[in-house]
mmCIF file of C-alpha atoms and ligand atoms in Angstrom:
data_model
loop_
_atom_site.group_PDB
_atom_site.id
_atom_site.type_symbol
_atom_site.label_atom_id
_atom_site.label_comp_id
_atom_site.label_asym_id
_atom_site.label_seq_id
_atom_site.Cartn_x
_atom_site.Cartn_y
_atom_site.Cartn_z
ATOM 1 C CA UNK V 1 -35.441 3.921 10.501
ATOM 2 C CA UNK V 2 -32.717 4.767 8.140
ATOM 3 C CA UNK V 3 -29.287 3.774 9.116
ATOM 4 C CA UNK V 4 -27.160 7.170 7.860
ATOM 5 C CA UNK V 5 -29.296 9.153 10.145
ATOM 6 C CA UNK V 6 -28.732 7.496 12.911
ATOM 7 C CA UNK V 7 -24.763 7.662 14.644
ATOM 8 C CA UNK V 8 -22.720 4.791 13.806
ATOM 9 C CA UNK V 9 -22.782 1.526 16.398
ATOM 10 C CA UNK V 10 -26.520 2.855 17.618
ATOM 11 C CA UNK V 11 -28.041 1.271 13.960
ATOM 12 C CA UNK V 12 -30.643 -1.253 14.327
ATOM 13 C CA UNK V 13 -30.571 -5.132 12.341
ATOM 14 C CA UNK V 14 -29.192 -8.758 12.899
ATOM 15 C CA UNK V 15 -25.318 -8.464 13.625
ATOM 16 C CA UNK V 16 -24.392 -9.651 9.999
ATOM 17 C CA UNK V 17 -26.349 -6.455 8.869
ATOM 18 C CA UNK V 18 -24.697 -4.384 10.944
ATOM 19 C CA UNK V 19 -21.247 -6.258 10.540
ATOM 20 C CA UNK V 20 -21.713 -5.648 6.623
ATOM 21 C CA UNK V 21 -22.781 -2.089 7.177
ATOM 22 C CA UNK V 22 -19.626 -1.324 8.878
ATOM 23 C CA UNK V 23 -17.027 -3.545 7.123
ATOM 24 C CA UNK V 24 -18.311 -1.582 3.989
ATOM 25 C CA UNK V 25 -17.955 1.681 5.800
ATOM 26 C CA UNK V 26 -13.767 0.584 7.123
ATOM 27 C CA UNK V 27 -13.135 -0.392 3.468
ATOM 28 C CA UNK V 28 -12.682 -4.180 4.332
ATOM 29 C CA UNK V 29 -14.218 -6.176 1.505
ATOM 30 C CA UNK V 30 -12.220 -9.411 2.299
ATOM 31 C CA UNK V 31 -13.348 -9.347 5.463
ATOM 32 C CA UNK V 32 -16.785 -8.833 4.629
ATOM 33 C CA UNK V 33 -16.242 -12.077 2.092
ATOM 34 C CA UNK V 34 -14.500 -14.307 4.037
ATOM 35 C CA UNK V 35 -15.332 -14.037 7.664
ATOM 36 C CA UNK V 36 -17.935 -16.606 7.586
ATOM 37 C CA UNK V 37 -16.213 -19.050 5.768
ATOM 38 C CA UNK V 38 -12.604 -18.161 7.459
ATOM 39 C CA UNK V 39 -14.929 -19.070 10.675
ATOM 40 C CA UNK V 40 -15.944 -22.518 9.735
ATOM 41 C CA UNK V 41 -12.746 -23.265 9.067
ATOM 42 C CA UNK V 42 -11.035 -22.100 12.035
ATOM 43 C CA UNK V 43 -14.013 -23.653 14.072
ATOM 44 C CA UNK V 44 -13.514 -26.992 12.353
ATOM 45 C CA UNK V 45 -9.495 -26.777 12.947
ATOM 46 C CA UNK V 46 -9.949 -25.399 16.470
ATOM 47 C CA UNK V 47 -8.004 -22.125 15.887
ATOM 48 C CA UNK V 48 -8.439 -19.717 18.641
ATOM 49 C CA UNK V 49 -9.637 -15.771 18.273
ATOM 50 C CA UNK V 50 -7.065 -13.782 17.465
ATOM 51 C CA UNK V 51 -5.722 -16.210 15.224
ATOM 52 C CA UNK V 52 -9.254 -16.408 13.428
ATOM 53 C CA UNK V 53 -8.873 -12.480 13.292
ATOM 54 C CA UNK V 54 -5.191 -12.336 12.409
ATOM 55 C CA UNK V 55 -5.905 -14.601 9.515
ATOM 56 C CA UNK V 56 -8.977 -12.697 8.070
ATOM 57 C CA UNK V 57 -6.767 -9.355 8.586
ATOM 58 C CA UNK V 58 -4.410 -11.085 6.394
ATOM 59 C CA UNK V 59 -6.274 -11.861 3.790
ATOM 60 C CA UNK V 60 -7.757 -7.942 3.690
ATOM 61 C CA UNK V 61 -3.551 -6.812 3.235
ATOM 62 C CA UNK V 62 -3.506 -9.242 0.636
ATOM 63 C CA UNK V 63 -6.198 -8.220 -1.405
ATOM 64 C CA UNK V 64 -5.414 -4.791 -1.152
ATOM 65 C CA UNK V 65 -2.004 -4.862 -2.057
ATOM 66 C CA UNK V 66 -3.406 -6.795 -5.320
ATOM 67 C CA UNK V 67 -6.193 -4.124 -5.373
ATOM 68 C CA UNK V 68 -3.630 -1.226 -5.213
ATOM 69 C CA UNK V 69 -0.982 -2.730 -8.120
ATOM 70 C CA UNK V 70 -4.024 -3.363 -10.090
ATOM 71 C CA UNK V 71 -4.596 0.511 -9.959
ATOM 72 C CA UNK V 72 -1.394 1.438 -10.134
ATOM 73 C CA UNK V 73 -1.335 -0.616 -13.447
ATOM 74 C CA UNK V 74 -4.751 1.461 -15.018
ATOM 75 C CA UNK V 75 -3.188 4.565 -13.667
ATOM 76 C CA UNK V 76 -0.263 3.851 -16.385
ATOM 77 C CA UNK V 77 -2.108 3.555 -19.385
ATOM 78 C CA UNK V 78 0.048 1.405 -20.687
ATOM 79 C CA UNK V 79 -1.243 0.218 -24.410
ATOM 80 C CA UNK V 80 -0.416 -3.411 -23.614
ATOM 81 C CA UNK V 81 0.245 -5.460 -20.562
ATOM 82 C CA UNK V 82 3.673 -6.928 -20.954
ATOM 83 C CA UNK V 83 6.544 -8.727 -19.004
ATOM 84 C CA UNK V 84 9.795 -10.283 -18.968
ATOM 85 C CA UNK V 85 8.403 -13.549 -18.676
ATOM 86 C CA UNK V 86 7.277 -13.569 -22.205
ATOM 87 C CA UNK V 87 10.599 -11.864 -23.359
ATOM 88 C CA UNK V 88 12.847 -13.502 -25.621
ATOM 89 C CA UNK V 89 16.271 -12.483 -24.939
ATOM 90 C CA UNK V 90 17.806 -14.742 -27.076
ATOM 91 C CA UNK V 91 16.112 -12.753 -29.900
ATOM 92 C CA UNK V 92 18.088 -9.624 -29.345
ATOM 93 C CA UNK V 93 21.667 -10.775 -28.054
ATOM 94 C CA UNK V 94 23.052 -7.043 -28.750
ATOM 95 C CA UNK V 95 20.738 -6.187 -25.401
ATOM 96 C CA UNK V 96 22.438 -7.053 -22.103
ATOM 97 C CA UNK V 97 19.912 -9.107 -20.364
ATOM 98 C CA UNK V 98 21.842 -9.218 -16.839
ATOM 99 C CA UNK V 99 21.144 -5.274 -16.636
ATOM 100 C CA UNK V 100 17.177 -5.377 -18.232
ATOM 101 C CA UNK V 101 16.906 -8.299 -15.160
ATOM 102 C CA UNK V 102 18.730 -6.202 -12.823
ATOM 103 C CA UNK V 103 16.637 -2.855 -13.742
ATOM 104 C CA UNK V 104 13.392 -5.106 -13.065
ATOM 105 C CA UNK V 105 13.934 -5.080 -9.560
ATOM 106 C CA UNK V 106 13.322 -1.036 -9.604
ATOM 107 C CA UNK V 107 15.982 0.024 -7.811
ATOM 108 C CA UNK V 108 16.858 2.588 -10.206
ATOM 109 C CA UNK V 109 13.882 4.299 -9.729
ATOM 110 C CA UNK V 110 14.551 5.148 -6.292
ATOM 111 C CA UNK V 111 18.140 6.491 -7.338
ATOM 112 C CA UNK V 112 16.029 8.493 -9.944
ATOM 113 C CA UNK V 113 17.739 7.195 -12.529
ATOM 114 C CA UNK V 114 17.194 6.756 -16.299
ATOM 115 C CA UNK V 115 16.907 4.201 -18.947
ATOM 116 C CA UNK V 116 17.383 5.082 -22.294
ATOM 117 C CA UNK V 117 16.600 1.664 -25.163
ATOM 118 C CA UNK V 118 18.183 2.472 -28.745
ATOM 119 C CA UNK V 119 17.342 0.072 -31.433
ATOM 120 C CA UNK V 120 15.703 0.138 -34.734
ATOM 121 C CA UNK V 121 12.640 -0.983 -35.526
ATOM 122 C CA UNK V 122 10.495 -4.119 -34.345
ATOM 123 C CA UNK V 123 13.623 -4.919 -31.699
ATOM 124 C CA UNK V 124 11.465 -5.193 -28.535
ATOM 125 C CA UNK V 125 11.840 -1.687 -26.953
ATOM 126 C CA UNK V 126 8.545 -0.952 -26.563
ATOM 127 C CA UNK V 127 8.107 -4.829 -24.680
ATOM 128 C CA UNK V 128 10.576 -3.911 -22.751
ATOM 129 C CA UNK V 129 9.657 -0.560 -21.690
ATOM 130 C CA UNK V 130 6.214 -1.783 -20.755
ATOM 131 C CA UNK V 131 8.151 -5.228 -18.400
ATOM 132 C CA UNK V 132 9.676 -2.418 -16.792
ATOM 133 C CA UNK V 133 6.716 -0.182 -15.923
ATOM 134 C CA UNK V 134 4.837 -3.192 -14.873
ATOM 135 C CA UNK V 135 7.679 -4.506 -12.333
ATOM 136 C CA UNK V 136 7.705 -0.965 -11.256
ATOM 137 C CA UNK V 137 3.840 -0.792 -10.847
ATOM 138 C CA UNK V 138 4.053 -4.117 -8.943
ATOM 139 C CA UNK V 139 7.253 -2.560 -6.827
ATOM 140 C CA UNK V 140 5.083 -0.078 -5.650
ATOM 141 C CA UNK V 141 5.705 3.015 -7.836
ATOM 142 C CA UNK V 142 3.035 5.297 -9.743
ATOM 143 C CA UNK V 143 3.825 5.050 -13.491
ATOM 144 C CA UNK V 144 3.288 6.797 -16.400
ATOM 145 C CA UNK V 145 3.417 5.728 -20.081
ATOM 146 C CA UNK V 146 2.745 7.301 -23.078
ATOM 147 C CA UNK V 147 4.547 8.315 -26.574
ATOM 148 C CA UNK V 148 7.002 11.092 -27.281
ATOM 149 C CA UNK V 149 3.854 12.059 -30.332
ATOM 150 C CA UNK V 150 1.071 11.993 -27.676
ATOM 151 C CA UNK V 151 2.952 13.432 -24.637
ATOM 152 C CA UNK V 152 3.672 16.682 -27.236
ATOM 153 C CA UNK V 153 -0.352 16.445 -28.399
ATOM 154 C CA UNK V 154 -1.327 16.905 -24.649
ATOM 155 C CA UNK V 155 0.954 19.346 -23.645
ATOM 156 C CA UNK V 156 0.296 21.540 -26.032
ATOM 157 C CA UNK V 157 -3.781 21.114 -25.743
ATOM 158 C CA UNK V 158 -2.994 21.645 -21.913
ATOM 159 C CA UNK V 159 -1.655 24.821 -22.673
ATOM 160 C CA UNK V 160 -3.830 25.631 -24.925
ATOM 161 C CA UNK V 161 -6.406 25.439 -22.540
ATOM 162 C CA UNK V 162 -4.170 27.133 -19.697
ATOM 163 C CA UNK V 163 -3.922 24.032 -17.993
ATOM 164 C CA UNK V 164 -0.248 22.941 -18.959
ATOM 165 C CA UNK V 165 0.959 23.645 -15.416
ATOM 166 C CA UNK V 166 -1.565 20.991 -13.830
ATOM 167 C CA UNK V 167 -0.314 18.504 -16.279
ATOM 168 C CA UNK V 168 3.205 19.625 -15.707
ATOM 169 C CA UNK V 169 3.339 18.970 -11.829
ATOM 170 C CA UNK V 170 1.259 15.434 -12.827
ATOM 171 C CA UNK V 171 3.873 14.437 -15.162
ATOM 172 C CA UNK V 172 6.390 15.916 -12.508
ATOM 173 C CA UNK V 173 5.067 13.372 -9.974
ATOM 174 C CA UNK V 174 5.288 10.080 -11.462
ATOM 175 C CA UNK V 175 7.808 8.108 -9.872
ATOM 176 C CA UNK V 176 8.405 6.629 -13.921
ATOM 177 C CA UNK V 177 7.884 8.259 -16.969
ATOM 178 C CA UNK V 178 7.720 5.986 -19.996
ATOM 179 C CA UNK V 179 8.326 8.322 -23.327
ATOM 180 C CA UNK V 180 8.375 5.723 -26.116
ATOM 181 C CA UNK V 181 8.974 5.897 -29.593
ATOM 182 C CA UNK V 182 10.872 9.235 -29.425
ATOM 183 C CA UNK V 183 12.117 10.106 -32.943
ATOM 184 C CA UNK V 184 9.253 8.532 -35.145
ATOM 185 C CA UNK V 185 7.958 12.321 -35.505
ATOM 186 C CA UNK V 186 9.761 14.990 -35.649
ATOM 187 C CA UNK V 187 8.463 17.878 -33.704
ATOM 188 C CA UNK V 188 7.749 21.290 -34.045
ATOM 189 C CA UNK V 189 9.936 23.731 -31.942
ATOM 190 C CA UNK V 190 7.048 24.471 -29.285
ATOM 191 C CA UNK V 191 6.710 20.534 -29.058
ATOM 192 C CA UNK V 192 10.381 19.939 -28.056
ATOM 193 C CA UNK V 193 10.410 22.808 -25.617
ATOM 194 C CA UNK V 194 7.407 21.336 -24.011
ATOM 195 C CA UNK V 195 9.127 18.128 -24.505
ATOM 196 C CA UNK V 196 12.313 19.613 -22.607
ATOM 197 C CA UNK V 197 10.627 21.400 -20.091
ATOM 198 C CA UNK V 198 8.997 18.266 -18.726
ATOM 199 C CA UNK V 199 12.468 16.177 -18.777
ATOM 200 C CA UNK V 200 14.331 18.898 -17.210
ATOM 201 C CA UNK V 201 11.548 19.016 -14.189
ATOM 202 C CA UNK V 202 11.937 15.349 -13.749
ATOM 203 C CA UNK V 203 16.112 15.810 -13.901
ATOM 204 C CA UNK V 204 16.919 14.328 -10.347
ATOM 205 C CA UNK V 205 13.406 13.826 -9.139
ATOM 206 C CA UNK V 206 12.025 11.191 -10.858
ATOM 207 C CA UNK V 207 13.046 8.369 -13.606
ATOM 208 C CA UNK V 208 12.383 8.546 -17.392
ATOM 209 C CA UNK V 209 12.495 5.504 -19.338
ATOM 210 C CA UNK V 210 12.650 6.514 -23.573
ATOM 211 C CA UNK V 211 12.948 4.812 -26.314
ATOM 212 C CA UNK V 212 14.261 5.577 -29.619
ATOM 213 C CA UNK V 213 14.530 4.208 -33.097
ATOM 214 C CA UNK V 214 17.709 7.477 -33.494
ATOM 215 C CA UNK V 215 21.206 6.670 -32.497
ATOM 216 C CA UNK V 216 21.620 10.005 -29.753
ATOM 217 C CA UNK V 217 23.743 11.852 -32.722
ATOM 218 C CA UNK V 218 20.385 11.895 -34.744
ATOM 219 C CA UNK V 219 18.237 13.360 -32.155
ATOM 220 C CA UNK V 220 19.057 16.626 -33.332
ATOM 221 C CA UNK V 221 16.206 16.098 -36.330
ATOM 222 C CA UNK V 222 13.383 15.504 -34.003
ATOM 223 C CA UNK V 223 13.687 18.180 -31.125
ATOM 224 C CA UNK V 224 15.030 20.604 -34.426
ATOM 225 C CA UNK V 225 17.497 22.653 -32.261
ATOM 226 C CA UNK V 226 21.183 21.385 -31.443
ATOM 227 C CA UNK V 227 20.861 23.634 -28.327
ATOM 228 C CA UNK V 228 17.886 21.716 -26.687
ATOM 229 C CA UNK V 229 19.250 18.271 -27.779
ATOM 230 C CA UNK V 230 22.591 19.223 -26.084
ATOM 231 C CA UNK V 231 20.979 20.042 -23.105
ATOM 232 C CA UNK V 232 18.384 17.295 -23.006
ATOM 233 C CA UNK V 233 20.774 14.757 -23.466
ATOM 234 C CA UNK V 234 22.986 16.439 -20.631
ATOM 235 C CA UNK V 235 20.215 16.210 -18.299
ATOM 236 C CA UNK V 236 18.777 12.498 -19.393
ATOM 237 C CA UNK V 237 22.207 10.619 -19.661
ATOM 238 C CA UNK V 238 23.557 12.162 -16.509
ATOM 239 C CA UNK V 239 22.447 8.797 -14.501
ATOM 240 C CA UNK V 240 21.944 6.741 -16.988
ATOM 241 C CA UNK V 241 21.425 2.878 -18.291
ATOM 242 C CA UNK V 242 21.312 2.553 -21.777
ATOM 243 C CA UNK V 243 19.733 -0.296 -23.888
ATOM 244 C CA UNK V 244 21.085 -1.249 -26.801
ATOM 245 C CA UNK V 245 18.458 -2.825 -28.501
ATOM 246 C CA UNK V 246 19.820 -3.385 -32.700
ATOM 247 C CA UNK V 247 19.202 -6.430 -34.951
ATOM 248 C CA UNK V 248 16.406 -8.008 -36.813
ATOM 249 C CA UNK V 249 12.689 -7.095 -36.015
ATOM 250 C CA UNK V 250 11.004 -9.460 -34.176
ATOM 251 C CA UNK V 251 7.844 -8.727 -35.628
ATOM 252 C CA UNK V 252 9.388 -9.541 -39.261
ATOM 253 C CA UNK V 253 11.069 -12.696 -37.907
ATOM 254 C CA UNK V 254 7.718 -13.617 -36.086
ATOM 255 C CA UNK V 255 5.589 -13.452 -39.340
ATOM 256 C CA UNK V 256 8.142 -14.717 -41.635
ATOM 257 C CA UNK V 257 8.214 -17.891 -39.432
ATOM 258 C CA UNK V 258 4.204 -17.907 -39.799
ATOM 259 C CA UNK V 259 4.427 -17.579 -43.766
ATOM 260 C CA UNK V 260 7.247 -20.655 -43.845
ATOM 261 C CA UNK V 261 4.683 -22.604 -41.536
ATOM 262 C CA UNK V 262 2.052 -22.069 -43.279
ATOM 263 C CA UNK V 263 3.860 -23.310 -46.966
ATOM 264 C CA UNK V 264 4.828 -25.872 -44.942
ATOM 265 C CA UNK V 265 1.085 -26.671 -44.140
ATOM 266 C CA UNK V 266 0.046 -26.105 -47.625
ATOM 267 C CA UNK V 267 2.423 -28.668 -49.170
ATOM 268 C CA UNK V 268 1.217 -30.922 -46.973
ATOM 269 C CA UNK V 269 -2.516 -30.104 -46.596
ATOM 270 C CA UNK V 270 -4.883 -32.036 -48.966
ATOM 271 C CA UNK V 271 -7.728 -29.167 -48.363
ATOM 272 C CA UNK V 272 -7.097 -26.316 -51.057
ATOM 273 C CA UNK V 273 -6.754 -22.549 -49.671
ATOM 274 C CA UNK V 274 -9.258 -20.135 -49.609
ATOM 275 C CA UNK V 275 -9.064 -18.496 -53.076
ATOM 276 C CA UNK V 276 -10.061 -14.864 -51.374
ATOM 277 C CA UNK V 277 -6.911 -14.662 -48.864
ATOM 278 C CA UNK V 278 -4.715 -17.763 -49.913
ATOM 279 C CA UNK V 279 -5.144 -18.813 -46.274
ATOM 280 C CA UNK V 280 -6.172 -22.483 -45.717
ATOM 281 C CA UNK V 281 -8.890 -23.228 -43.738
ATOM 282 C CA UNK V 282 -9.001 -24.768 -40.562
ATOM 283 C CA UNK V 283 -9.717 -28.058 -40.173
HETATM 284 P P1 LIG B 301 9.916 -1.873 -30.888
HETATM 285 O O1 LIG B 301 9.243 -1.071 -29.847
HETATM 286 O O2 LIG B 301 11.389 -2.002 -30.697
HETATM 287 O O3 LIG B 301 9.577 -1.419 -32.282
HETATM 288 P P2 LIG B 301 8.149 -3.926 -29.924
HETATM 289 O O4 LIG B 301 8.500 -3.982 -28.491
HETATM 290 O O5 LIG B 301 6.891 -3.204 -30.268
HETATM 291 O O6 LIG B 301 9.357 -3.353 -30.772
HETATM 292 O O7 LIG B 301 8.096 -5.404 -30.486
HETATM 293 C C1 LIG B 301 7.278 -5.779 -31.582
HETATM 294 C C2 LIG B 301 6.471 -7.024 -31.222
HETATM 295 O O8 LIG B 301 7.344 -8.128 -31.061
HETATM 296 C C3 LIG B 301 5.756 -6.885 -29.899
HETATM 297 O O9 LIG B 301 4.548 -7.620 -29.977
HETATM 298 C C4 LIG B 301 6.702 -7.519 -28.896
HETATM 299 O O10 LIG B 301 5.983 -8.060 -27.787
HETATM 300 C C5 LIG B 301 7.342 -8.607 -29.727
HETATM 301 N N1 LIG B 301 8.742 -8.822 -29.373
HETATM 302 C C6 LIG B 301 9.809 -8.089 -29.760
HETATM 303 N N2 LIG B 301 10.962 -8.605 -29.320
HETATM 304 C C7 LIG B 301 10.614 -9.707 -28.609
HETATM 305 C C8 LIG B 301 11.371 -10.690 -27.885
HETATM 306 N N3 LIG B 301 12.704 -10.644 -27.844
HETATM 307 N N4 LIG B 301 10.691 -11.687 -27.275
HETATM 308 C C9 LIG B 301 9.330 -11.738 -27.334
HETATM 309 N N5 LIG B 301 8.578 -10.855 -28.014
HETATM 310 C C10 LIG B 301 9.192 -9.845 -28.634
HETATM 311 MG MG1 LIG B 302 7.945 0.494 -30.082
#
C-alpha cells in the first residue's frame, strides 16, 4: 500500500517508519536526527519523559532559528559575508566605533531609522555595511543588499517589463535596505527618480543603510537634479546616523604592507624570484 493514499496515523510500517514519515511531514528534522541518540542518553542518565521530550524540542528551536538566519542571510544577497569581528577600527579612527557597536545591536531598525557611511575610497564602508546587515539578519530582520548601479539596472528592467510595482512593494518590505556605493555612477534622470521613488516609500517604514564615496553637497552630480537631491536627502537624513568613514584605503595600506613584506623576504631569501611575476616561490 502506498502511504499518501492512505489518511495520516492509519499508515502501515515499524514505528521508526512511521515516526520518520511524520517528523518529515511536522517539519522536525532535529527530531528526526536526534531522538535516538537524545534517548540513549537520557536512558543512560535516567532523565524522565518529558524531560527526554523537552530536550529534543529544544534542540528542533535551535536548529531552526540557525536554519531561519541562515536564510535570512541568502535572502540578502550580500556579495560577501562580513562582520565586526574582523573589523579594524583602529584603521579608520575618523569613524566613531561606540555608535557602529551600538547600531549592531539593530535597534535602529525598529525605530526605522537610517545610516548613512561617507568616506572615500577603500575606507571600509562597504565592510561595514555588510557587519550591519548580517547582525540585522541574525537579529531577526529580512535584509536587502545591493548597489545604488544595480538597484537602478533592475528597476528600470522591472519596468520595462511592467513589473516595477512587484519589485517596488519587495523593496518596500525589507526591514533593511543596503544601497552601497551610491555616487560611483552617475545616473540618468529616470534612474534617480526610480532611485527616489523607492527611498521615499521606505521614508518611515523601513531603514536604508547607503554608502557614498560624495560628501552630501556632491550628490547633486549623481541623481542630476538639485530638486530630487533636496528632497532625498530631506527624507533620508530625517532620522539619521551618519558614518564618517575618511582616511587612507585599507586596501592600499593592506597591499602596501604585502609589497614591504615581501622585499623584506626577498632580501633575505636565498631562492631567486620567479622571473615571470617577480614573486618568490614558496618554499
Ligand atoms: P569601501 O567600501 O569603503 O571602498 P571596503 O569595505 O570595500 O571599502 O574595504 C576594502 C577592503 O578592505 C575590504 O576587503 C574590507 O574588508 C577591508 N577593510 C577595510 N577597512 C577595514 C578595517 N578597518 N578592518 C578590516 N578590514 C578592512
Ligand atoms: Mg565599497
Amino acid at each position: 500500500m502506498t502511504s499518501d493514499k492512505m489518511p495520516t496515523g492509519t499508515t502501515g510500517g515499524t514505528p521508526q517508519v512511521l515516526l520518520a514519515h511524520h517528523l518529515k511531514q511536522l517539519k522536525l528534522p532535529t527530531v528526526l536526527r536526534e531522538y535516538e541518540k537524545v534517548a540513549r542518553e537520557c536512558a543512560r542518565d535516567g532523565i524522565d519523559h518529558p524531560r527526554y521530550l523537552l530536550r529534543l524540542i529544544e534542540l528542533e528551536l535551535i536548529d531552526r532559528e540557525r536554519r531561519t538566519v541562515e536564510r535570512r542571510i541568502r535572502a540578502a544577497r550580500f556579495p560577501a559575508v562580513k562582520s565586526l569581528d574582523t573589523f579594524d577600527f583602529t584603521a579608520i579612527p575618523s569613524l566613531n566605533k561606540m555608535l557602529v557597536l551600538e547600531l549592531a545591536r539593530s535597534e535602529y531598525i525598529l525605530r526605522r531609522e537610517n545610516v548613512i557611511a561617507l568616506g572615500n575610497s577603500g575606507t571600509g564602508k562597504t565592510h561595514v555595511a555588510l557587519a550591519l546587515g548580517l547582525a540585522a539578519c541574525q537579529k531577526g530582520f529580512t535584509v536587502a543588499f545591493t548597489t545604488a548601479a544595480s538597484l537602478v539596472n533592475q528597476l528600470m528592467e522591472a519596468r520595462d517589463e511592467r513589473r516595477l510595482l512587484k519589485l517596488q512593494r519587495e523593496l518596500a518590505a525589507v526591514k533593511l535596505l543596503i544601497v552601497d556605493e551610491l555616487g560611483y555612477v552617475p545616473l540618468s534622470a529616470t534612474g534617480a527618480e526610480l532611485l527616489f521613488e523607492v527611498l521615499s516609500q521606505r521614508y518611515e517604514r523601513g531603514s536604508t543603510i547607503i554608502t557614498s564615496n560624495l560628501p552630501f553637497e556632491d550628490w547633486t552630480q549623481v541623481l542630476a537634479s538639485e530638486r530630487l537631491t533636496g528632497a532625498l536627502l530631506d527624507r533620508l537624513t530625517h532620522h539619521v546616523s551618519i558614518l564618517t568613514m575618511n582616511g587612507d584605503s585599507y586596501r592600499l595600506k593592506q597591499s602596501a604592507g604585502r609589497r614591504s613584506a615581501r622585499r623584506a623576504e626577498q632580501n633575505q631569501a636565498t631562492v631567486s624570484a620567479d622571473p615571470n611575476t617577480g614573486e618568490i616561490p614558496p618554499t
